[in-house]
Coordinates of C-alpha atoms and ligand atoms in Angstrom, one line a residue:
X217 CA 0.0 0.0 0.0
X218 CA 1.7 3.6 -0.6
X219 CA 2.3 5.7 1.5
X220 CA -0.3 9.2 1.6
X221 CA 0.9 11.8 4.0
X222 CA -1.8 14.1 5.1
X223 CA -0.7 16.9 3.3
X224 CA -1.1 15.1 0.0
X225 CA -4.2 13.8 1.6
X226 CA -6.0 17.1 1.6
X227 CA -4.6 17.7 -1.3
X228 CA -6.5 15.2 -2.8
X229 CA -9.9 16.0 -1.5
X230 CA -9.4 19.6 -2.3
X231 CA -8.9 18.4 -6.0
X232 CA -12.0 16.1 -5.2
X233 CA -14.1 19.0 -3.7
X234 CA -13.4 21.7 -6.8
X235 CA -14.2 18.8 -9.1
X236 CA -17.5 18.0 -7.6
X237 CA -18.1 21.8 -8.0
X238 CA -17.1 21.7 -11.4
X239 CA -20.2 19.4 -12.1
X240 CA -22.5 20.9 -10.3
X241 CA -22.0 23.9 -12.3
X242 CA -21.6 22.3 -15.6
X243 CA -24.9 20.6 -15.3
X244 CA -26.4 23.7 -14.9
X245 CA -25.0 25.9 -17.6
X246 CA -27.1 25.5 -20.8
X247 CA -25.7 28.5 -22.9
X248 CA -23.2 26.4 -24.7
X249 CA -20.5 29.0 -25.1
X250 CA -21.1 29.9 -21.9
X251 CA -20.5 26.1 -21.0
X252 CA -17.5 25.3 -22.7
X253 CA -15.7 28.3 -21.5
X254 CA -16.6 27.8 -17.7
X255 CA -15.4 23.9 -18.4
X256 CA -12.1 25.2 -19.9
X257 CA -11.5 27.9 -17.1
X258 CA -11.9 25.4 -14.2
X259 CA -10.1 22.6 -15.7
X260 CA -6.8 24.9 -16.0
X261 CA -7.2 25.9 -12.2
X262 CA -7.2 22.1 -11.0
X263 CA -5.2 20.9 -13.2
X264 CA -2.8 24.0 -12.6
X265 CA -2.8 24.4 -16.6
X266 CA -2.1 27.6 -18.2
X267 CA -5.0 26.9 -19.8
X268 CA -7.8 24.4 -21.6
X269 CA -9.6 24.1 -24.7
X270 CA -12.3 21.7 -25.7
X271 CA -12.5 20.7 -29.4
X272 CA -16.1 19.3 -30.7
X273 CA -16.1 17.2 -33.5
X274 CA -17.9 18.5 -36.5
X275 CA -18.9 15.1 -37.6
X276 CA -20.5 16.3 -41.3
X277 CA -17.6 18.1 -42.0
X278 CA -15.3 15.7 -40.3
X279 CA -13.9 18.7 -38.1
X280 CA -12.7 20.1 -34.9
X281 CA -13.5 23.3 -33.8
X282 CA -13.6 25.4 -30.7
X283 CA -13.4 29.2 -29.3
X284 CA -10.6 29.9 -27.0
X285 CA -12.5 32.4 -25.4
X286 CA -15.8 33.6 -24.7
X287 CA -15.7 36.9 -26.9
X288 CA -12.9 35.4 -29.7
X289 CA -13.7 33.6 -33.3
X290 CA -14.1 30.0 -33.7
X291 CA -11.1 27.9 -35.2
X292 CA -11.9 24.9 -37.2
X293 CA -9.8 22.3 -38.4
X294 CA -9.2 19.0 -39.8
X295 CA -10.2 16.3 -37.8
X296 CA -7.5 14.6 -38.8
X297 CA -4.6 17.1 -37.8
X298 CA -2.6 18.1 -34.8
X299 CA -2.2 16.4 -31.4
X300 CA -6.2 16.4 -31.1
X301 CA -6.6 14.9 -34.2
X302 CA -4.4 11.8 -33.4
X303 CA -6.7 11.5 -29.9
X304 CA -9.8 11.7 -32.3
X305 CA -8.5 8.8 -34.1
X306 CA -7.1 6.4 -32.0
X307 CA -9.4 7.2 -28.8
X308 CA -6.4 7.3 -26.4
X309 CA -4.9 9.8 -24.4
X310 CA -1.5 11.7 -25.2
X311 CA 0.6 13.6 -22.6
X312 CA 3.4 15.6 -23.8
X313 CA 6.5 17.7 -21.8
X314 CA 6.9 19.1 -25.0
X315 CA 4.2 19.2 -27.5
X316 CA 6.8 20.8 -30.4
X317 CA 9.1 17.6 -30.4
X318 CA 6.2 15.9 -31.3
X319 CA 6.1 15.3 -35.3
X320 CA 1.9 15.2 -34.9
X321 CA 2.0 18.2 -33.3
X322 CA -0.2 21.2 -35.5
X323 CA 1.7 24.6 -35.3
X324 CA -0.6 26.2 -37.3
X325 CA -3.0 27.0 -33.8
X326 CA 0.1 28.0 -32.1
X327 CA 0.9 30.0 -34.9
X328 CA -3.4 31.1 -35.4
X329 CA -3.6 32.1 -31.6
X330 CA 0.0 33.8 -30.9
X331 CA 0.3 31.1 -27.7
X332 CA 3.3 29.1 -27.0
X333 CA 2.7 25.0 -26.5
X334 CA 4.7 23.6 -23.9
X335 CA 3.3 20.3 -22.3
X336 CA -0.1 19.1 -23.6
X337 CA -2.6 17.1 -22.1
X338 CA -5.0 15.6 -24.1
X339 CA -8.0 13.1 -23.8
X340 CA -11.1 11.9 -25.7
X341 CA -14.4 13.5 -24.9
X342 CA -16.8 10.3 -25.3
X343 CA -20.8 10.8 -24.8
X344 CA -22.7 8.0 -22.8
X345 CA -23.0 5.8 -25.6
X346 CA -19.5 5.8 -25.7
X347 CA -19.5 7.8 -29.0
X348 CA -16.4 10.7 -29.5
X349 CA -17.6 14.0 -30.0
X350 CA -14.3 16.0 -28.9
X351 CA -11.3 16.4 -27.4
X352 CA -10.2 18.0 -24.1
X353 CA -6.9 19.6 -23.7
X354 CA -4.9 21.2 -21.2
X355 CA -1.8 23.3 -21.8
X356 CA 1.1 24.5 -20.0
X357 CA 1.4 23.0 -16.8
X358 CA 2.6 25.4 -14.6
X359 CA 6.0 23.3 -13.3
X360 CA 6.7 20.9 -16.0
X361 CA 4.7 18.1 -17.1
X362 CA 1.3 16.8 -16.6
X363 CA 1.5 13.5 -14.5
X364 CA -0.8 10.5 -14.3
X365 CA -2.9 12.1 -11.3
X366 CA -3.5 14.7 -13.7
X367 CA -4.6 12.8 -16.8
X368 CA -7.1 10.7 -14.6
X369 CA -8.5 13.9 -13.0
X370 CA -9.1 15.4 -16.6
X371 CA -10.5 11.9 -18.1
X372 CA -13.0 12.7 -15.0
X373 CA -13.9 16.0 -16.0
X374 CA -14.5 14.8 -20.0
X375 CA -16.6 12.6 -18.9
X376 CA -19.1 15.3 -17.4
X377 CA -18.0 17.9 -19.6
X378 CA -19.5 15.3 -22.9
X379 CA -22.6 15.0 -21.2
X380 CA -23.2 18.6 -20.2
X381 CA -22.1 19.8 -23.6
X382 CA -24.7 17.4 -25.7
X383 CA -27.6 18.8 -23.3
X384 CA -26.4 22.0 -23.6
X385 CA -26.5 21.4 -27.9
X386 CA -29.6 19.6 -27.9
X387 CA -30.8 22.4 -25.6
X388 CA -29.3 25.0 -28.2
X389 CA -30.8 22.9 -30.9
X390 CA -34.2 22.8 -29.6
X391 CA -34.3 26.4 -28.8
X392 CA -33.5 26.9 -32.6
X393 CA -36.1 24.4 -33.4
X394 CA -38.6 27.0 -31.4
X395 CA -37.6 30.0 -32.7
X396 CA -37.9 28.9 -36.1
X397 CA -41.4 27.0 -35.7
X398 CA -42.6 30.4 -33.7
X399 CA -40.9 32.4 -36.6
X400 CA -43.1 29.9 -39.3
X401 CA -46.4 29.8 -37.4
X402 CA -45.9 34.4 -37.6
X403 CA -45.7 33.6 -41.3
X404 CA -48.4 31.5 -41.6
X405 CA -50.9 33.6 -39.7
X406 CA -49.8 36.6 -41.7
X407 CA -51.0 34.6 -45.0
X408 CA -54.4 33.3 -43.6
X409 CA -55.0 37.0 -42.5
X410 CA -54.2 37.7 -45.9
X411 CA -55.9 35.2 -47.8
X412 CA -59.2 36.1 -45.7
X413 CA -58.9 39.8 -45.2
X414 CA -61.3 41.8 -46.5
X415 CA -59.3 43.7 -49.0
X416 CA -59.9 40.6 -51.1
X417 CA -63.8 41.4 -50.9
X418 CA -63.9 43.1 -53.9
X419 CA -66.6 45.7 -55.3
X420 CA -66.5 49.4 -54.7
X421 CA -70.4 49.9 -55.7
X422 CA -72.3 51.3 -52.5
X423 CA -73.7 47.5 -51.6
X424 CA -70.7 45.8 -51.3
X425 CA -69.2 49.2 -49.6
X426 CA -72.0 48.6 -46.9
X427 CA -71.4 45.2 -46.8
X428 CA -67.6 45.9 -45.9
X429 CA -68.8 48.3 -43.3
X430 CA -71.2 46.1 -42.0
X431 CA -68.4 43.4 -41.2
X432 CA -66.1 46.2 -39.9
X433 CA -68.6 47.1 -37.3
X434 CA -69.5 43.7 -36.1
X435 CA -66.1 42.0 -36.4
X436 CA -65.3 41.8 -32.6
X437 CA -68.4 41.4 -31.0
X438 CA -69.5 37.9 -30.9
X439 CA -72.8 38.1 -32.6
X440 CA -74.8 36.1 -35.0
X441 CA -74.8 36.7 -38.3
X442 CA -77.0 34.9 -41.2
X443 CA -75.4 35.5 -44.9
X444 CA -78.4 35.5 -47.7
X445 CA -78.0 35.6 -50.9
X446 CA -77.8 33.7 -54.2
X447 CA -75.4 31.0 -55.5
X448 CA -71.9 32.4 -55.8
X449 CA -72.5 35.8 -54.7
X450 CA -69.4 35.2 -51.8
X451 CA -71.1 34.5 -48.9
X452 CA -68.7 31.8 -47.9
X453 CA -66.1 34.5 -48.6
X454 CA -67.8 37.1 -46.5
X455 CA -68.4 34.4 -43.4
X456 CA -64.5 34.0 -43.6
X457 CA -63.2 37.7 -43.6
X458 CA -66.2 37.7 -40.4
X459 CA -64.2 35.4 -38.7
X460 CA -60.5 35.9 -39.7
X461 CA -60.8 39.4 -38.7
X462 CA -62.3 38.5 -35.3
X463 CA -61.2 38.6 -32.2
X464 CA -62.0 34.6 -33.0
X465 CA -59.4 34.1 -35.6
X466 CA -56.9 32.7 -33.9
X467 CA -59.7 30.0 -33.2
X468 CA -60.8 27.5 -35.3
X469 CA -63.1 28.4 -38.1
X470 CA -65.4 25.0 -39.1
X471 CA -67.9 25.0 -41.6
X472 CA -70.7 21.9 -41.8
X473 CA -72.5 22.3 -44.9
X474 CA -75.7 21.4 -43.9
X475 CA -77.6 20.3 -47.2
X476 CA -74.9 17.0 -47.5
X477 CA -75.9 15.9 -44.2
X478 CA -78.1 13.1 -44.0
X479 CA -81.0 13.7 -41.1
X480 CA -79.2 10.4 -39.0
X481 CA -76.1 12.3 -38.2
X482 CA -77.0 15.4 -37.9
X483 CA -76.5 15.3 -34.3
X484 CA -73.3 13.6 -34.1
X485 CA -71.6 15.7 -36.4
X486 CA -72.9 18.9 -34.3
X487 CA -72.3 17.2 -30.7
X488 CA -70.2 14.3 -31.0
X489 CA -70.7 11.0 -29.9
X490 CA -69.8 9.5 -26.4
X491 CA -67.8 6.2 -26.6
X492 CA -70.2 3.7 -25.8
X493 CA -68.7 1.3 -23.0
X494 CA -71.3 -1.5 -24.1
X495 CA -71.7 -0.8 -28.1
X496 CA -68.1 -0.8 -28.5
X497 CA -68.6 2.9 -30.2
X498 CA -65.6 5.3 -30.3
X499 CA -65.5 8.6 -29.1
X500 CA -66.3 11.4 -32.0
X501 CA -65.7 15.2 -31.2
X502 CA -68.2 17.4 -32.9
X503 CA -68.5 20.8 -34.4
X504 CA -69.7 22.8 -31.9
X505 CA -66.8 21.7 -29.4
X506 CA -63.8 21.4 -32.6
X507 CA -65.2 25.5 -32.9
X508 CA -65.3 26.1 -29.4
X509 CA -63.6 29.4 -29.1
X510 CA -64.1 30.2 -32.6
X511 CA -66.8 30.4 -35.0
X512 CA -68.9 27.6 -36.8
X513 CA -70.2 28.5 -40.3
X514 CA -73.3 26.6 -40.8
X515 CA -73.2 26.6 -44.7
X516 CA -77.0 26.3 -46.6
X517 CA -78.6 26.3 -43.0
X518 CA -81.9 26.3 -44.9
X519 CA -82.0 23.0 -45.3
X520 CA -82.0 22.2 -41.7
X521 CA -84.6 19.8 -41.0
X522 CA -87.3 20.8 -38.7
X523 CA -85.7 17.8 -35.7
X524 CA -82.2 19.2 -36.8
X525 CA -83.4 22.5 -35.9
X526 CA -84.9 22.7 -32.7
X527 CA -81.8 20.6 -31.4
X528 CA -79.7 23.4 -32.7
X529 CA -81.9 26.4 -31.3
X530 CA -81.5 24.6 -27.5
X531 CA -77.6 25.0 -27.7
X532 CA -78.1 28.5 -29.0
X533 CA -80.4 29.0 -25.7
X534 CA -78.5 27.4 -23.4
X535 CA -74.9 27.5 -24.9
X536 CA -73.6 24.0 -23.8
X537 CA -74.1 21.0 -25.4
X538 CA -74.3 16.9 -24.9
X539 CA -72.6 14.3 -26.6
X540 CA -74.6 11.5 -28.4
X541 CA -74.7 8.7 -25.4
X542 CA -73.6 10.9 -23.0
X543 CA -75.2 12.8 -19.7
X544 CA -72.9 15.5 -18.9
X545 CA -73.3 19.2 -20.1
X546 CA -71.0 20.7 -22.3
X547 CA -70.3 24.7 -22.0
X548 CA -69.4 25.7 -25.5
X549 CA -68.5 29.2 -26.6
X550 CA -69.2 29.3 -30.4
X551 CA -69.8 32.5 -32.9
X552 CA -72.4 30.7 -35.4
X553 CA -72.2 32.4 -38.6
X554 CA -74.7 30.8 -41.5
X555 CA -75.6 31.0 -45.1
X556 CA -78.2 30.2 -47.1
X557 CA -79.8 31.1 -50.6
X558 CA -83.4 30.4 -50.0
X559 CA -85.8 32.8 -48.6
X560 CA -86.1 32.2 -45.1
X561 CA -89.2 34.2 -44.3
X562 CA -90.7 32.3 -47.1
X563 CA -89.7 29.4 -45.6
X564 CA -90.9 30.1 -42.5
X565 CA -94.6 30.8 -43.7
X566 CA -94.1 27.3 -45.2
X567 CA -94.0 25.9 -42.4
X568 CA -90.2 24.7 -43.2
X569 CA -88.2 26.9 -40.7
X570 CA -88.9 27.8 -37.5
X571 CA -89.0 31.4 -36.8
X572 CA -87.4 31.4 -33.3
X573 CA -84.4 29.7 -35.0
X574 CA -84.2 32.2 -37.6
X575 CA -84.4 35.5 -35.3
X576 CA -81.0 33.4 -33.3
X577 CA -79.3 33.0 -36.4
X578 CA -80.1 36.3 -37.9
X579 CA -78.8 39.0 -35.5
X580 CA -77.1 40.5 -37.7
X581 CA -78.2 40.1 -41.1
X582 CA -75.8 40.6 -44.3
X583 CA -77.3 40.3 -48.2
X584 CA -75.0 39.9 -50.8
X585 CA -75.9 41.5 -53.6
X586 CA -76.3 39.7 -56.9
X587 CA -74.1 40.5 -59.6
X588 CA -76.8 42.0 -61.6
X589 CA -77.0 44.4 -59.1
X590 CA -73.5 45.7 -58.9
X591 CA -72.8 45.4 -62.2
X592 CA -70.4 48.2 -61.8
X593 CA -68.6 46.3 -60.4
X594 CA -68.2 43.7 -63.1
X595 CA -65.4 45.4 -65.3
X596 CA -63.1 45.7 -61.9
X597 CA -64.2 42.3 -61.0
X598 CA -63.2 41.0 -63.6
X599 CA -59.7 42.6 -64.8
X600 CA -58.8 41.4 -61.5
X601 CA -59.4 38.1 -61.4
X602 CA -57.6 37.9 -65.0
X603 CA -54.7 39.6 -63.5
X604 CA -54.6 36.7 -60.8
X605 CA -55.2 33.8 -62.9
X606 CA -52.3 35.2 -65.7
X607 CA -49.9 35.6 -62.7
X608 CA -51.0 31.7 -61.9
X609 CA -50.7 30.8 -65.5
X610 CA -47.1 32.5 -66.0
X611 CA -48.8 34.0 -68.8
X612 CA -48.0 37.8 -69.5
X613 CA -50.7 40.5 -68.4
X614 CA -54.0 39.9 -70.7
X615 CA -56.9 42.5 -70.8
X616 CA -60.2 43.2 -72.4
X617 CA -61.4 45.1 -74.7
X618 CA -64.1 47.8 -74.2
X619 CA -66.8 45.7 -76.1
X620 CA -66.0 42.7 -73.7
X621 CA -66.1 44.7 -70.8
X622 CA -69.4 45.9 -71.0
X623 CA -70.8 42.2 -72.7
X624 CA -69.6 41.3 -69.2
X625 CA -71.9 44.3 -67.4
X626 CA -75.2 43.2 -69.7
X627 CA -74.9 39.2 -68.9
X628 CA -77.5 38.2 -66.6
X629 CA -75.0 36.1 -64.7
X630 CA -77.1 33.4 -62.6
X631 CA -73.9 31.8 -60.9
X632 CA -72.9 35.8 -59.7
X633 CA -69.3 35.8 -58.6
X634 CA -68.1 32.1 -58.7
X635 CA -70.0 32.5 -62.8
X636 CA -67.8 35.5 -63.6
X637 CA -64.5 34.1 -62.2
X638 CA -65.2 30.1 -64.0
X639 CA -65.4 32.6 -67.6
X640 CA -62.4 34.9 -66.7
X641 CA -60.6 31.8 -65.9
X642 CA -61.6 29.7 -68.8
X643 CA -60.3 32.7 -71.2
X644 CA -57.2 33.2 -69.5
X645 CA -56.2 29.7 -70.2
X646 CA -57.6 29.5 -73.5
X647 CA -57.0 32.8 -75.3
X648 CA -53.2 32.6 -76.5
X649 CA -53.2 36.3 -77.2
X650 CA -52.9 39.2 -74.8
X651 CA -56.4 40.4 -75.8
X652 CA -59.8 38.8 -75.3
X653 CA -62.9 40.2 -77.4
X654 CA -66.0 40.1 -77.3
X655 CA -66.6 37.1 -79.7
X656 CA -64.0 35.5 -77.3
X657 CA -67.0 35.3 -74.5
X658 CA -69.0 32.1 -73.9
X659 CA -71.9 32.0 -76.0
X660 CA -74.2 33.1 -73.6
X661 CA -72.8 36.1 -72.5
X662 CA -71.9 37.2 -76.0
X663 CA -75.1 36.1 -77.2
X664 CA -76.7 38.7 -74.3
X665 CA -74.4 41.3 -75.8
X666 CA -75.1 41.2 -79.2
X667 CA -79.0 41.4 -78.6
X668 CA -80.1 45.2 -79.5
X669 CA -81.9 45.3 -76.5
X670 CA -78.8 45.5 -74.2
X671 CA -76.2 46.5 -77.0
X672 CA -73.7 49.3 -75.7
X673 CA -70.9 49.2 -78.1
X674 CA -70.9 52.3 -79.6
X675 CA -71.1 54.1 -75.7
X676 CA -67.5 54.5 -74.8
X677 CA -67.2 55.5 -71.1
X678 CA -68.1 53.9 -68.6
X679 CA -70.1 56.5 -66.4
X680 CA -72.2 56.8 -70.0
X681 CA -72.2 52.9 -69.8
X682 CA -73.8 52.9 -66.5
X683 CA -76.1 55.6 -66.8
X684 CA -77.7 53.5 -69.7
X685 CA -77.9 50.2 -68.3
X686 CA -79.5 52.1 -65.4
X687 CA -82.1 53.7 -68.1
X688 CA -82.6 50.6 -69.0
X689 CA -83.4 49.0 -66.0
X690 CA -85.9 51.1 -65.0
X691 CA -87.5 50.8 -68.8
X692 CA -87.7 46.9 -68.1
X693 CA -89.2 47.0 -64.4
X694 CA -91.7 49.9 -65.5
X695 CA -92.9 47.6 -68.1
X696 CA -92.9 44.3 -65.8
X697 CA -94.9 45.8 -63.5
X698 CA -97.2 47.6 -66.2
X699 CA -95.6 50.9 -65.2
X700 CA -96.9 50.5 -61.2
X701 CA -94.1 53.1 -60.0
X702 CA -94.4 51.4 -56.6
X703 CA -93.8 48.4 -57.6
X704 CA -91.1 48.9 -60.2
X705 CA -89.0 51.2 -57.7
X706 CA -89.2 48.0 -55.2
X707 CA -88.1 45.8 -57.3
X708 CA -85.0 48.1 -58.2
X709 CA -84.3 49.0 -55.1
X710 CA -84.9 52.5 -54.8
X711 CA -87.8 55.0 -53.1
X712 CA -90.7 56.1 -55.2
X713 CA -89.3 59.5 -55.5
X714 CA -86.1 58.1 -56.1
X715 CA -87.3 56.4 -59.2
X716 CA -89.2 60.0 -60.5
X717 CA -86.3 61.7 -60.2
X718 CA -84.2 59.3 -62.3
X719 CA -87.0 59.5 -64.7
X720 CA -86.8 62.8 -65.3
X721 CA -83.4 62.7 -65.1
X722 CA -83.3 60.6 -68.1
X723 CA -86.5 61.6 -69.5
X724 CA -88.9 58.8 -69.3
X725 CA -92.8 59.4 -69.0
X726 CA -94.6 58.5 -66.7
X727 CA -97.7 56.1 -68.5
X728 CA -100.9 56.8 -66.9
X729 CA -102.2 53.3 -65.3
X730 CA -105.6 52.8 -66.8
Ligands
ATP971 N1 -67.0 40.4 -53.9 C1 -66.2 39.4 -54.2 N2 -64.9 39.7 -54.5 C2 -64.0 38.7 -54.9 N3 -64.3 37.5 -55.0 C3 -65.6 37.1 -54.8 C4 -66.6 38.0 -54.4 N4 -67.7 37.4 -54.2 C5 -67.5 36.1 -54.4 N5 -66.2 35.9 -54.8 C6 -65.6 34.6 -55.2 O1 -66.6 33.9 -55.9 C7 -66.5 32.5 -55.5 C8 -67.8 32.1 -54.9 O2 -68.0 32.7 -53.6 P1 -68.6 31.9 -52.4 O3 -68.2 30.5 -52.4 O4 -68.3 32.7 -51.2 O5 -70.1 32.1 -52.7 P2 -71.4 31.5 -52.0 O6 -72.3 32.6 -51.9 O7 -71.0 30.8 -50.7 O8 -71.9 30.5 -53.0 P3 -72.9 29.2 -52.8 O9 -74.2 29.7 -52.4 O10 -72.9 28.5 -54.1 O11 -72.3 28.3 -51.7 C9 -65.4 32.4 -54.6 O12 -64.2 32.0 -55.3 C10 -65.2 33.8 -54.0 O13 -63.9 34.0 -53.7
MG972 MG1 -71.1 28.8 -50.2

């Protein structure tokens, strides 16, 4: 047994003591700079090293590299060179009195950092699989050479030092990992509020203006709102700008098209289902709690059958709901926003709807116009959504000419919106030119332009275009309603003295009703 006197003896558990320490701080550094410096700094005091330096191995680039200090520049180099390289290789330790006389010895750091190796200390930094991922090196001991005490007490400290360093990099990795999923989800929400702002509601004739208004003012309250209208005339598009402008919209938005579901499910698919122990059913989540928070569009809500109906006005009463097969009561906080192109009073008289329903749903009601009655907006409309679908295509800018443009503003266009868009799309992919004409239109529309009736051709601007379309109109509903003023100035829209004043204004008569 050899002989420890007590001075070594304290020695000892001082070096013990500061190592100890040494871990307990390493374990809880997770800056990784931060961490390899603190390593470096309390090796060299326990070691009595001038100083350390751990090398990590870059394993893509099959590299070392390190930062002598906190504040300097990294240095990388060839996994394969210098005194750290040959530990990298063959796994093993290497003490040198004097790290020059050794032929493996890179001089190039000396030479990089402006510091004079003496004796070197070097051993492998191994993870817990047993994997190399650097090398640990002390420098300069401060009388002579680095003995075996020294090597073991160093092997010690790479063994924590590899642990502490992989946490702090898969710490440093996640962190990035966060940031840029954080930095993504920014991005994304920027492009939904894009893709749903209102900007993209487009129309700048008064009834879409007071639509736009209308959304403005009710977009962060929580109220109902029912979206009339005919096919295509963007209700879905208005329900969406409702709720992505919200105070909702970081909520979900879930629309149930209620005219493709059968009567059976109608319930599930608005409350869920409760697994059934005995049945063997699985759970189902419905609607109401997927929107909770945020805003479920019930798309054609019209066809709601009468059972379907009373269900839904209870949750509207009593805001909570209960799972199919299931007892308990569900608090759900849901926006409902619905659509539908039937007539709902009508319905109601029918017997179809019922009318405490409809006065739930309709709080706040919005029409969208037809595009018959904003055909000023058609021309607009319409140059933008060819712009759009060029820029899709790759295809250079295309436009119309004036006699297109207003055979556009005479169609009747049943299918509204989505009608206008299918024909602006079906010309930008099949007109090669840069031009589309008039005889370029479907058959329909063209055919509606060329009747004399309607045809505008030779009217250039088009304020003059509007102002005879607008003569027009009152022509045809004077006539339809045998030239009842009452009637014909409903059905356009306007007061009765609004509709004499555009007659004199244009000079129609007024035909004495016999
Ligand atoms: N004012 C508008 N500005 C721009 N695009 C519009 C406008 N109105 C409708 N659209 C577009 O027309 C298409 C049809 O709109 P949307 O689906 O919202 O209509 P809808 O009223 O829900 O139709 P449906 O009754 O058939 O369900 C969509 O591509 C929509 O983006
Ligand atoms: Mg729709």
């Amino acid at each position: 047994m050899d002989f420890i006197n007590q001075s070594e003896q304290s020695q000892i558990s001082q070096k013990l003591s500061a190592i100890l320490n040494i871990c307990q701080k390493m374990n809880s550094e997770r800056d990784l700079t931060t961490l390899l410096d603190l390593i470096a700094r309390e090796a060299s005091r326990v070691l009595e090293a001038d100083r350390s330096t751990i090398f990590l191995l870059d394993r893509d680039k099959n590299e070392l590299w390190s930062k002598v200090a906190l504040d300097s520049k990294e240095i990388r180099f060839d996994a394969r060179l210098g005194i750290a390289g040959a530990v990298v290789m063959t796994g093993q330790t290497i003490n040198l009195e004097d790290a020059h006389q050794d032929p493996r010895f890179y001089k190039e750091i000396d030479v990089h950092t402006g510091y004079r190796t003496r004796s070197l200390l070097a051993v492998p930094l191994a993870n817990f699989e047993g994997q190399l991922v650097g090398v640990f090196e002390a420098l300069n001991k401060k009388d002579g050479a680095f003995n075996g005490e020294d090597e073991e007490i160093l092997k010690a400290l790479a063994a924590q030092a590899a642990i502490a360093v992989e946490t702090a990099q898969m710490f440093e990795d996640l962190r990035r990992h966060r940031d840029r999923l954080l930095q993504e989800n920014t991005q994304l929400w920027k492009e939904v509020e894009g893709r749903f702002s209102t900007q993209n509601i487009l129309g700048t004739s008064e009834k879409i203006q007071a639509v736009l208004r209308l959304i403005e003012q009710i977009r962060d309250s929580s109220v109902n709102v029912l979206i009339t209208g005919e096919s295509g005339t963007g209700k879905e598009l208005v329900a969406k700008a409702i709720h992505y402008n919200s105070s909702r919209a970081r909520r979900p938005f879930v629309a149930l098209n209620c005219a493709a579901l059968p009567e059976s499910l109608v319930e599930s698919e608005l409350f869920g289902i409760e697994r059934g122990v005995a049945t063997g059913v699985e759970r189902r989540t419905g609607k109401f709690e997927v929107a909770d928070g945020g805003t479920l569009f019930l798309d054609e809500v019209g066809d709601l059958s009468l059972i379907a109906q009373a269900k839904l006005l209870r949750v509207l009463q009593e805001r909570v709901i209960e799972r199919v097969g299931g007892r308990k009561a569900i608090p759900v906080d849901v926006r409902i926003l619905s659509a539908t192109n039937k007539d709902l009073g009508a319905e109601i008289k029918r017997g179809n709807f019922r009318e405490d329903l409809y006065y739930r749903l309709k709080v706040v009601h919005i029409r969208m116009p037809t595009l018959r009655e904003i055909r000023e907006d058609i021309p607009p409309m319409a140059n933008s959504f060819l712009t759009h679908y060029c820029r899709e295509l790759k295809k250079e800018p295309m436009n119309l000419t004036p006699e297109a443009s207003v055979a556009l503003m005479n169609y009747s266009w049943p299918g509204n919106v989505r009608e206008l868009q299918n024909e602006i799309k079906r010309l930008a992919v099949s007109i090669p030119g840069k031009t589309i004409r008039e005889e370029e239109l479907s058959e329909v529309i063209h055919a509606s332009a060329g009747s004399p009736a309607t045809n505008l051709t030779s009217v250039s601007s088009l304020k003059e275009t509007i102002t005879e379309l607008e003569k027009r109109a009152i022509l045809e509903a004077l006539r339809k309603f045998q030239q009842n003023q009452q009637q014909a100035a409903k059905a356009l829209g306007l007061s009765r003295q609004g509709l004499i004043k555009k007659m004199k204004r244009y000079g129609i008569k007024a035909v004495p009703l016999n």
